[in-house]
């Protein structure tokens, strides 16, 4: 950094080091956005936030026309989330930024350089945390192969246990084209669980326009872009503004950027994470159109096989029971998967609300006459089961009363903002899948016990029937086994192509094979059939 941002002496701050005996909590962040929306620049700025002496990696930055990221790129940032503060060199006192109550005084502060410096201060009792940030190719660099590009991203995330935040980088200087909107919708239609992790970062917003109502035209533009993302999200979306101009060395500019990055990183620490191994891919219509072609073909083969068996007298009572046994086995496996997906400690978001009030143009004067004494409240009404997890991010707030929360069925809080301070109170309540579905889990386990008992009885009956049949019809076992195997394989093909969701592993497997690429339904159906024939060991 230049002397304009820091005093001549090195800043009295050293980034934290990790102790092998006390590993930090790890939070995983996925960054999405078009080319030149500021994804790689944001990561470099985040490294500068964590370590003010970090040397910028120019190779990670684009040239202004092309993305610098052609594959998913992982970066790790270790920090204790310090706060950046401004100090006046004349009196060695912290600059009282809350006295900046007009646009003119704000711009005057931005222009200060030689008589001001930045200092980094750790928050008392702060803990070391680690952020793994996944940078992705620009949405407009995918050659319209969105599914393959998404598969590339989630292949890189396959080693991640949980995902904590999805940052959408939206540059106000880059047009939000229909193709990019379509790509965003594709991402979240395939992985709707990620909608709860979405945070929008409006990039390339000049700091001189960060002051409230400084640029109404820009605010209207950002509001219009924000409405698109609100339409995708399932719950409220957090929006942040930032100018990650790495060439801007002005102390106040650096102070604004670094503290905004801190706010964004803190969001990752309180969001309800998504467990990746339990995440499912929801098929798009373009995918189900391909599946339907294969499904109809093997439904016809199955029907013809059953009719041939009946017509030739090959399908004895034992063979019919064998089909029922296979149905029962599939029913048992499906019930086990259902129980496994719900009888766990994965968290589900119940309630999220954010209070964020700044001082603003005239807010400082309003605080003088009591605005800061206004009492605010949040409430989560009584529900059937307990809240399992509560995370709160608060700053500049005085909590007056609170009841309920974790291990209770409801929660409420009353608070007010501290005078002449911006106030933030962000709460996320969650419940485990086990708690949420406890009645259904009990029912499913009872049904599973019944199915296991049925399977045991069916196997005993099948053994008896087979022995009896062998005594009367000679040795038709070869044909019988072939027919049973064929019907079972047809069921496997039908079950796969009828399913509306896929595991992440299977989705990656299909995408890696080039299936669902482009708009050729018949060509993709042929490729899908060849892949599944090999996967299921079909040899007829």
CSV table of N, CA and C in Angstrom, one decimal, residues 331-424:
chain,number,residue,atom,x,y,z
A,331,UNK,N,-38.7,-50.8,-2.9
A,331,UNK,CA,-39.5,-50.1,-1.9
A,331,UNK,C,-38.7,-49.9,-0.6
A,332,UNK,N,-38.0,-50.9,-0.2
A,332,UNK,CA,-37.2,-50.9,1.1
A,332,UNK,C,-36.0,-49.9,0.9
A,333,UNK,N,-35.3,-50.0,-0.3
A,333,UNK,CA,-34.2,-49.0,-0.5
A,333,UNK,C,-34.7,-47.6,-0.6
A,334,UNK,N,-35.8,-47.4,-1.2
A,334,UNK,CA,-36.4,-46.0,-1.3
A,334,UNK,C,-36.7,-45.5,0.1
A,335,UNK,N,-37.3,-46.4,0.9
A,335,UNK,CA,-37.7,-45.9,2.3
A,335,UNK,C,-36.4,-45.6,3.1
A,336,UNK,N,-35.3,-46.5,2.9
A,336,UNK,CA,-34.1,-46.2,3.7
A,336,UNK,C,-33.5,-44.9,3.3
A,337,UNK,N,-33.5,-44.6,1.9
A,337,UNK,CA,-33.0,-43.3,1.5
A,337,UNK,C,-33.8,-42.1,2.1
A,338,UNK,N,-35.1,-42.3,2.1
A,338,UNK,CA,-36.0,-41.3,2.6
A,338,UNK,C,-35.7,-41.0,4.1
A,339,UNK,N,-35.5,-42.1,4.9
A,339,UNK,CA,-35.2,-41.9,6.3
A,339,UNK,C,-33.8,-41.3,6.4
A,340,UNK,N,-32.8,-41.7,5.6
A,340,UNK,CA,-31.5,-41.2,5.7
A,340,UNK,C,-31.4,-39.7,5.4
A,341,UNK,N,-32.2,-39.3,4.4
A,341,UNK,CA,-32.3,-37.9,4.0
A,341,UNK,C,-32.9,-37.0,5.0
A,342,UNK,N,-33.7,-37.6,6.0
A,342,UNK,CA,-34.5,-36.7,6.9
A,342,UNK,C,-34.1,-37.0,8.4
A,343,UNK,N,-33.6,-38.2,8.7
A,343,UNK,CA,-33.2,-38.5,10.1
A,343,UNK,C,-31.8,-38.1,10.3
A,344,UNK,N,-31.4,-36.8,10.3
A,344,UNK,CA,-30.1,-36.3,10.4
A,344,UNK,C,-30.1,-34.9,11.0
A,345,UNK,N,-28.9,-34.4,11.3
A,345,UNK,CA,-28.8,-33.1,12.0
A,345,UNK,C,-28.6,-32.0,11.0
A,346,UNK,N,-28.8,-32.2,9.7
A,346,UNK,CA,-28.7,-31.1,8.8
A,346,UNK,C,-29.8,-30.0,9.1
A,347,UNK,N,-29.3,-28.8,9.0
A,347,UNK,CA,-30.2,-27.7,9.4
A,347,UNK,C,-31.0,-27.2,8.3
A,348,UNK,N,-32.3,-26.8,8.6
A,348,UNK,CA,-33.2,-26.2,7.7
A,348,UNK,C,-33.6,-24.8,8.2
A,349,UNK,N,-33.5,-23.8,7.3
A,349,UNK,CA,-33.9,-22.4,7.8
A,349,UNK,C,-35.3,-22.3,8.1
A,350,UNK,N,-35.6,-21.7,9.3
A,350,UNK,CA,-37.0,-21.5,9.8
A,350,UNK,C,-37.4,-20.1,9.6
A,351,UNK,N,-36.5,-19.2,10.0
A,351,UNK,CA,-36.8,-17.8,10.1
A,351,UNK,C,-35.5,-17.0,9.9
A,352,UNK,N,-35.6,-15.9,9.1
A,352,UNK,CA,-34.5,-15.0,8.9
A,352,UNK,C,-35.0,-13.6,8.8
A,353,UNK,N,-34.5,-12.7,9.6
A,353,UNK,CA,-34.9,-11.3,9.5
A,353,UNK,C,-33.7,-10.4,9.8
A,354,UNK,N,-33.6,-9.3,9.1
A,354,UNK,CA,-32.5,-8.4,9.3
A,354,UNK,C,-33.0,-6.9,9.5
A,355,UNK,N,-32.5,-6.3,10.6
A,355,UNK,CA,-32.7,-4.9,10.8
A,355,UNK,C,-31.4,-4.2,10.5
A,356,UNK,N,-31.5,-3.2,9.7
A,356,UNK,CA,-30.3,-2.4,9.3
A,356,UNK,C,-30.6,-1.0,9.1
A,357,UNK,N,-30.2,-0.1,10.1
A,357,UNK,CA,-30.5,1.3,10.0
A,357,UNK,C,-29.3,2.1,10.2
A,358,UNK,N,-29.0,3.0,9.2
A,358,UNK,CA,-27.9,3.8,9.3
A,358,UNK,C,-28.2,5.2,9.8
A,359,UNK,N,-27.2,6.1,9.9
A,359,UNK,CA,-27.5,7.4,10.4
A,359,UNK,C,-28.0,8.3,9.2
A,360,UNK,N,-27.5,8.2,8.0
A,360,UNK,CA,-28.0,8.8,6.9
A,360,UNK,C,-27.8,10.3,6.8
A,361,UNK,N,-28.6,11.0,5.9
A,361,UNK,CA,-28.4,12.4,5.7
A,361,UNK,C,-28.8,13.2,6.9
A,362,UNK,N,-30.0,13.0,7.4
A,362,UNK,CA,-30.5,13.8,8.5
A,362,UNK,C,-30.7,12.9,9.8
A,363,UNK,N,-30.3,11.6,9.7
A,363,UNK,CA,-30.5,10.7,10.8
A,363,UNK,C,-29.8,11.2,12.0
A,364,UNK,N,-28.6,11.8,11.8
A,364,UNK,CA,-27.8,12.3,13.0
A,364,UNK,C,-28.6,13.3,13.8
A,365,UNK,N,-29.3,14.2,13.1
A,365,UNK,CA,-30.1,15.2,13.8
A,365,UNK,C,-31.4,14.5,14.3
A,366,UNK,N,-31.9,13.5,13.6
A,366,UNK,CA,-33.1,12.8,14.1
A,366,UNK,C,-32.8,12.1,15.4
A,367,UNK,N,-31.5,11.6,15.5
A,367,UNK,CA,-31.1,10.9,16.8
A,367,UNK,C,-31.1,11.9,18.0
A,368,UNK,N,-30.8,13.1,17.7
A,368,UNK,CA,-30.8,14.1,18.7
A,368,UNK,C,-32.2,14.3,19.4
A,369,UNK,N,-33.2,14.1,18.6
A,369,UNK,CA,-34.6,14.2,19.1
A,369,UNK,C,-35.3,12.9,19.4
A,370,UNK,N,-34.4,11.8,19.5
A,370,UNK,CA,-35.0,10.6,20.0
A,370,UNK,C,-35.2,9.5,19.1
A,371,UNK,N,-34.8,9.6,17.8
A,371,UNK,CA,-35.1,8.5,16.9
A,371,UNK,C,-34.4,7.2,17.3
A,372,UNK,N,-33.2,7.3,17.9
A,372,UNK,CA,-32.5,6.1,18.4
A,372,UNK,C,-33.2,5.4,19.5
A,373,UNK,N,-34.2,6.1,20.2
A,373,UNK,CA,-34.9,5.4,21.3
A,373,UNK,C,-36.1,4.6,20.8
A,374,UNK,N,-36.3,4.7,19.4
A,374,UNK,CA,-37.4,3.9,18.9
A,374,UNK,C,-37.2,2.4,19.2
A,375,UNK,N,-38.2,1.7,19.6
A,375,UNK,CA,-38.0,0.3,20.0
A,375,UNK,C,-38.5,-0.6,18.8
A,376,UNK,N,-37.6,-1.5,18.4
A,376,UNK,CA,-37.9,-2.4,17.3
A,376,UNK,C,-38.1,-3.9,17.9
A,377,UNK,N,-38.8,-4.6,17.2
A,377,UNK,CA,-39.0,-6.0,17.7
A,377,UNK,C,-39.0,-7.0,16.5
A,378,UNK,N,-38.7,-8.2,16.8
A,378,UNK,CA,-38.8,-9.3,15.9
A,378,UNK,C,-39.4,-10.5,16.6
A,379,UNK,N,-40.2,-11.3,15.9
A,379,UNK,CA,-40.9,-12.4,16.6
A,379,UNK,C,-41.1,-13.6,15.7
A,380,UNK,N,-40.8,-14.7,16.3
A,380,UNK,CA,-41.0,-16.0,15.6
A,380,UNK,C,-42.1,-16.7,16.4
A,381,UNK,N,-43.3,-16.9,15.8
A,381,UNK,CA,-44.4,-17.4,16.6
A,381,UNK,C,-44.2,-18.9,17.0
A,382,UNK,N,-45.0,-19.2,18.0
A,382,UNK,CA,-45.0,-20.6,18.6
A,382,UNK,C,-45.2,-21.6,17.5
A,383,UNK,N,-44.4,-22.6,17.4
A,383,UNK,CA,-44.5,-23.7,16.5
A,383,UNK,C,-44.5,-25.1,17.3
A,384,UNK,N,-44.7,-26.1,16.5
A,384,UNK,CA,-44.9,-27.4,17.2
A,384,UNK,C,-43.6,-28.0,17.8
A,385,UNK,N,-42.4,-27.7,17.2
A,385,UNK,CA,-41.2,-28.2,17.7
A,385,UNK,C,-40.2,-27.1,18.1
A,386,UNK,N,-39.1,-27.5,18.8
A,386,UNK,CA,-38.1,-26.6,19.2
A,386,UNK,C,-37.3,-26.0,18.1
A,387,UNK,N,-36.7,-24.8,18.3
A,387,UNK,CA,-35.7,-24.3,17.5
A,387,UNK,C,-34.4,-24.9,17.9
A,388,UNK,N,-33.6,-25.4,16.9
A,388,UNK,CA,-32.4,-26.1,17.2
A,388,UNK,C,-31.1,-25.2,17.2
A,389,UNK,N,-31.2,-24.1,16.4
A,389,UNK,CA,-30.0,-23.3,16.2
A,389,UNK,C,-30.4,-21.9,16.0
A,390,UNK,N,-29.7,-21.0,16.7
A,390,UNK,CA,-30.0,-19.5,16.5
A,390,UNK,C,-28.6,-18.8,16.3
A,391,UNK,N,-28.5,-18.0,15.3
A,391,UNK,CA,-27.3,-17.3,15.0
A,391,UNK,C,-27.7,-15.8,14.9
A,392,UNK,N,-27.0,-14.9,15.6
A,392,UNK,CA,-27.3,-13.5,15.5
A,392,UNK,C,-26.0,-12.7,15.2
A,393,UNK,N,-26.1,-11.8,14.3
A,393,UNK,CA,-25.1,-10.8,14.0
A,393,UNK,C,-25.6,-9.4,14.3
A,394,UNK,N,-25.0,-8.8,15.4
A,394,UNK,CA,-25.5,-7.5,15.8
A,394,UNK,C,-24.4,-6.5,16.0
A,395,UNK,N,-24.7,-5.3,15.7
A,395,UNK,CA,-23.7,-4.2,15.8
A,395,UNK,C,-24.5,-2.9,16.1
A,396,UNK,N,-24.1,-2.2,17.1
A,396,UNK,CA,-24.7,-0.9,17.4
A,396,UNK,C,-26.1,-1.0,17.9
A,397,UNK,N,-26.4,-2.1,18.6
A,397,UNK,CA,-27.7,-2.5,19.1
A,397,UNK,C,-27.7,-2.6,20.6
A,398,UNK,N,-28.8,-2.2,21.3
A,398,UNK,CA,-29.0,-2.5,22.7
A,398,UNK,C,-30.2,-3.4,22.8
A,399,UNK,N,-30.0,-4.6,23.2
A,399,UNK,CA,-31.1,-5.5,23.4
A,399,UNK,C,-31.8,-5.2,24.7
A,400,UNK,N,-33.1,-5.0,24.6
A,400,UNK,CA,-33.9,-4.7,25.8
A,400,UNK,C,-34.5,-5.9,26.4
A,401,UNK,N,-34.9,-6.9,25.6
A,401,UNK,CA,-35.5,-8.1,26.2
A,401,UNK,C,-35.4,-9.2,25.1
A,402,UNK,N,-35.3,-10.4,25.5
A,402,UNK,CA,-35.3,-11.5,24.6
A,402,UNK,C,-35.9,-12.8,25.3
A,403,UNK,N,-36.7,-13.5,24.6
A,403,UNK,CA,-37.2,-14.8,25.2
A,403,UNK,C,-37.2,-15.8,24.1
A,404,UNK,N,-37.2,-17.1,24.5
A,404,UNK,CA,-37.2,-18.2,23.6
A,404,UNK,C,-35.8,-18.4,22.9
A,405,UNK,N,-35.9,-18.9,21.7
A,405,UNK,CA,-34.6,-19.2,21.0
A,405,UNK,C,-34.3,-20.7,20.9
A,406,UNK,N,-33.0,-21.0,21.0
A,406,UNK,CA,-32.6,-22.4,20.9
A,406,UNK,C,-33.3,-23.2,22.0
A,407,UNK,N,-33.8,-24.4,21.7
A,407,UNK,CA,-34.5,-25.3,22.6
A,407,UNK,C,-35.8,-24.8,23.1
A,408,UNK,N,-36.3,-23.9,22.4
A,408,UNK,CA,-37.7,-23.3,22.6
A,408,UNK,C,-38.5,-23.4,21.3
A,409,UNK,N,-39.8,-23.3,21.4
A,409,UNK,CA,-40.6,-23.3,20.3
A,409,UNK,C,-41.0,-22.0,19.7
A,410,UNK,N,-40.5,-20.9,20.3
A,410,UNK,CA,-40.7,-19.6,19.8
A,410,UNK,C,-39.6,-18.7,20.2
A,411,UNK,N,-39.6,-17.5,19.7
A,411,UNK,CA,-38.5,-16.5,20.0
A,411,UNK,C,-39.0,-15.1,19.7
A,412,UNK,N,-38.6,-14.2,20.5
A,412,UNK,CA,-38.9,-12.8,20.2
A,412,UNK,C,-37.8,-11.9,20.9
A,413,UNK,N,-37.6,-10.7,20.4
A,413,UNK,CA,-36.6,-9.8,20.9
A,413,UNK,C,-37.1,-8.4,20.7
A,414,UNK,N,-36.7,-7.5,21.7
A,414,UNK,CA,-37.0,-6.1,21.6
A,414,UNK,C,-35.7,-5.4,21.8
A,415,UNK,N,-35.4,-4.4,20.9
A,415,UNK,CA,-34.1,-3.7,20.9
A,415,UNK,C,-34.3,-2.3,20.4
A,416,UNK,N,-33.2,-1.5,20.6
A,416,UNK,CA,-33.2,-0.2,20.0
A,416,UNK,C,-31.7,0.0,19.5
A,417,UNK,N,-31.6,0.9,18.6
A,417,UNK,CA,-30.3,1.3,18.0
A,417,UNK,C,-29.6,2.3,18.9
A,418,UNK,N,-28.3,2.1,19.1
A,418,UNK,CA,-27.6,3.0,19.9
A,418,UNK,C,-27.4,4.4,19.2
A,419,UNK,N,-27.6,5.5,19.9
A,419,UNK,CA,-27.6,6.8,19.3
A,419,UNK,C,-26.3,7.1,18.5
A,420,UNK,N,-26.5,7.7,17.4
A,420,UNK,CA,-25.4,8.1,16.5
A,420,UNK,C,-24.5,7.0,16.0
A,421,UNK,N,-25.1,5.8,16.0
A,421,UNK,CA,-24.4,4.6,15.5
A,421,UNK,C,-25.3,3.9,14.5
A,422,UNK,N,-24.7,3.4,13.4
A,422,UNK,CA,-25.6,2.6,12.5
A,422,UNK,C,-25.8,1.3,13.3
A,423,UNK,N,-27.0,0.7,13.1
A,423,UNK,CA,-27.4,-0.5,13.8
A,423,UNK,C,-27.8,-1.6,12.9
A,424,UNK,N,-27.3,-2.8,13.3
A,424,UNK,CA,-27.6,-4.0,12.5
A,424,UNK,C,-28.0,-5.1,13.5
